[in-house]
Amino acid sequence: MGKLDGKVAVITGGTTGMALAGAKLFVAEGAHVFITGRRQEALDEAVRQIGRNVTGVQGDAADLDDLDRLYETVKREKGSLDVLWASAGGGEPALLGEITEAQFDTWFGLNARGTLFTVQKALPLLNDGGSILMTGSNASLGAFPGWSVYAGSKAVQQAWARIWLNELKDRRIRVNVLTPGQVATAKQEELFDEATKRRFESLIPRGRMGRPDEIATAALFLASDDSSYVNGMELVADGGTTAI
């Protein structure tokens, strides 16, 4: 018996990296998963890799019309959902003094505004007793030069989790934040050269980058009844980077 047997899950930004690994694991544990992605080609490839019990819905989590279309699809195909993993996000480095309005608007628009409306628009479909998790970042816990916009756009989630669980307590809906550290993903390959990756690795007590499947297992914990008494918490999976 799987940990998510008969459950319906939505994972935004589920076409690559940690979220794709999570979608695969959720399906293996018995869920039907809806994933989103901005690029249809990448979405189709992710659906192919997952292989079964998955529906791909093309869209941008920062676009409220796309979010409406996502939840219309969930309602039409399954009627309701049990797990929401708001994982779509991103960022780019910029030092204070060099940050542009476009960078601020882009990353707060996706990471903060997009996450808020991803959760809010899901509420009419989310079953009582469901689980909401949001992908944070250990950038919001550290002091990494150049990442203030990204860190700030992720830091709001800790406050939201605490407030929203209080607002949703009558429905017994849990709200938590999954905060990964440096994880070896395709996106990281785009952002960092080898020297930068080595500098990040030097900060990790475990001595290596995390793997997407290691974050996926933490997501499964928060999504399933294994974490039934965990609410309003931030689960940090960063190899100990921000603990020392």
PDB file of N, CA, C and O in Angstrom, residues 1-5 22-31 33 50 52-53 220:
ATOM      1  N   MET A   1       0.833  -1.190   0.000  1.00  0.00           N
ATOM      2  CA  MET A   1       0.000   0.000   0.000  1.00  0.00           C
ATOM      3  C   MET A   1       0.872   1.246   0.000  1.00  0.00           C
ATOM      4  O   MET A   1       1.802   1.388   0.796  1.00  0.00           O
ATOM      5  N   GLY A   2       0.581   2.187  -0.924  1.00  0.00           N
ATOM      6  CA  GLY A   2       1.379   3.395  -1.021  1.00  0.00           C
ATOM      7  C   GLY A   2       0.960   4.441  -0.012  1.00  0.00           C
ATOM      8  O   GLY A   2      -0.162   4.454   0.493  1.00  0.00           O
ATOM      9  N   LYS A   3       1.861   5.376   0.267  1.00  0.00           N
ATOM     10  CA  LYS A   3       1.579   6.432   1.236  1.00  0.00           C
ATOM     11  C   LYS A   3       0.562   7.441   0.717  1.00  0.00           C
ATOM     12  O   LYS A   3      -0.007   8.208   1.513  1.00  0.00           O
ATOM     13  N   LEU A   4       0.327   7.456  -0.605  1.00  0.00           N
ATOM     14  CA  LEU A   4      -0.627   8.406  -1.189  1.00  0.00           C
ATOM     15  C   LEU A   4      -1.694   7.694  -2.018  1.00  0.00           C
ATOM     16  O   LEU A   4      -2.248   8.274  -2.962  1.00  0.00           O
ATOM     17  N   ASP A   5      -2.016   6.466  -1.651  1.00  0.00           N
ATOM     18  CA  ASP A   5      -3.017   5.703  -2.399  1.00  0.00           C
ATOM     19  C   ASP A   5      -4.329   6.466  -2.504  1.00  0.00           C
ATOM     20  O   ASP A   5      -4.895   6.911  -1.499  1.00  0.00           O
ATOM     21  N   GLY A  22       9.756  14.480  -7.329  1.00  0.00           N
ATOM     22  CA  GLY A  22       8.625  14.331  -6.423  1.00  0.00           C
ATOM     23  C   GLY A  22       7.398  13.782  -7.109  1.00  0.00           C
ATOM     24  O   GLY A  22       6.686  12.933  -6.555  1.00  0.00           O
ATOM     25  N   ALA A  23       7.125  14.244  -8.328  1.00  0.00           N
ATOM     26  CA  ALA A  23       5.977  13.741  -9.071  1.00  0.00           C
ATOM     27  C   ALA A  23       6.109  12.245  -9.324  1.00  0.00           C
ATOM     28  O   ALA A  23       5.140  11.484  -9.174  1.00  0.00           O
ATOM     29  N   LYS A  24       7.295  11.812  -9.692  1.00  0.00           N
ATOM     30  CA  LYS A  24       7.528  10.379  -9.920  1.00  0.00           C
ATOM     31  C   LYS A  24       7.286   9.585  -8.637  1.00  0.00           C
ATOM     32  O   LYS A  24       6.651   8.517  -8.664  1.00  0.00           O
ATOM     33  N   LEU A  25       7.782  10.095  -7.520  1.00  0.00           N
ATOM     34  CA  LEU A  25       7.630   9.394  -6.247  1.00  0.00           C
ATOM     35  C   LEU A  25       6.173   9.381  -5.798  1.00  0.00           C
ATOM     36  O   LEU A  25       5.668   8.355  -5.307  1.00  0.00           O
ATOM     37  N   PHE A  26       5.474  10.496  -5.957  1.00  0.00           N
ATOM     38  CA  PHE A  26       4.063  10.557  -5.572  1.00  0.00           C
ATOM     39  C   PHE A  26       3.254   9.523  -6.351  1.00  0.00           C
ATOM     40  O   PHE A  26       2.380   8.846  -5.790  1.00  0.00           O
ATOM     41  N   VAL A  27       3.517   9.413  -7.650  1.00  0.00           N
ATOM     42  CA  VAL A  27       2.810   8.417  -8.469  1.00  0.00           C
ATOM     43  C   VAL A  27       3.162   7.003  -8.004  1.00  0.00           C
ATOM     44  O   VAL A  27       2.287   6.133  -7.880  1.00  0.00           O
ATOM     45  N   ALA A  28       4.436   6.761  -7.734  1.00  0.00           N
ATOM     46  CA  ALA A  28       4.846   5.439  -7.251  1.00  0.00           C
ATOM     47  C   ALA A  28       4.171   5.088  -5.932  1.00  0.00           C
ATOM     48  O   ALA A  28       3.947   3.906  -5.637  1.00  0.00           O
ATOM     49  N   GLU A  29       3.805   6.118  -5.148  1.00  0.00           N
ATOM     50  CA  GLU A  29       3.142   5.906  -3.864  1.00  0.00           C
ATOM     51  C   GLU A  29       1.624   5.951  -3.971  1.00  0.00           C
ATOM     52  O   GLU A  29       0.932   6.007  -2.959  1.00  0.00           O
ATOM     53  N   GLY A  30       1.090   5.921  -5.200  1.00  0.00           N
ATOM     54  CA  GLY A  30      -0.343   5.726  -5.380  1.00  0.00           C
ATOM     55  C   GLY A  30      -1.162   6.925  -5.789  1.00  0.00           C
ATOM     56  O   GLY A  30      -2.383   6.809  -5.955  1.00  0.00           O
ATOM     57  N   ALA A  31      -0.541   8.100  -5.967  1.00  0.00           N
ATOM     58  CA  ALA A  31      -1.291   9.311  -6.293  1.00  0.00           C
ATOM     59  C   ALA A  31      -1.481   9.472  -7.791  1.00  0.00           C
ATOM     60  O   ALA A  31      -0.708   8.940  -8.604  1.00  0.00           O
ATOM     61  N   VAL A  33      -1.177  12.588 -10.253  1.00  0.00           N
ATOM     62  CA  VAL A  33      -0.490  13.874 -10.116  1.00  0.00           C
ATOM     63  C   VAL A  33      -0.757  14.750 -11.333  1.00  0.00           C
ATOM     64  O   VAL A  33      -0.655  14.298 -12.477  1.00  0.00           O
ATOM     65  N   ILE A  50       7.255  10.178 -16.254  1.00  0.00           N
ATOM     66  CA  ILE A  50       6.434   9.701 -15.136  1.00  0.00           C
ATOM     67  C   ILE A  50       5.649   8.467 -15.552  1.00  0.00           C
ATOM     68  O   ILE A  50       5.517   7.515 -14.788  1.00  0.00           O
ATOM     69  N   ARG A  52       2.575   7.215 -15.977  1.00  0.00           N
ATOM     70  CA  ARG A  52       1.203   6.809 -15.669  1.00  0.00           C
ATOM     71  C   ARG A  52       0.645   7.722 -14.593  1.00  0.00           C
ATOM     72  O   ARG A  52       1.389   8.388 -13.871  1.00  0.00           O
ATOM     73  N   ASN A  53      -0.675   7.733 -14.490  1.00  0.00           N
ATOM     74  CA  ASN A  53      -1.355   8.492 -13.436  1.00  0.00           C
ATOM     75  C   ASN A  53      -0.854   9.930 -13.334  1.00  0.00           C
ATOM     76  O   ASN A  53      -0.637  10.459 -12.231  1.00  0.00           O
ATOM     77  N   LEU A 220       7.419  13.935   0.090  1.00  0.00           N
ATOM     78  CA  LEU A 220       6.478  12.852   0.349  1.00  0.00           C
ATOM     79  C   LEU A 220       6.107  12.809   1.825  1.00  0.00           C
ATOM     80  O   LEU A 220       4.928  12.610   2.171  1.00  0.00           O
TER      81      LEU A 220
END
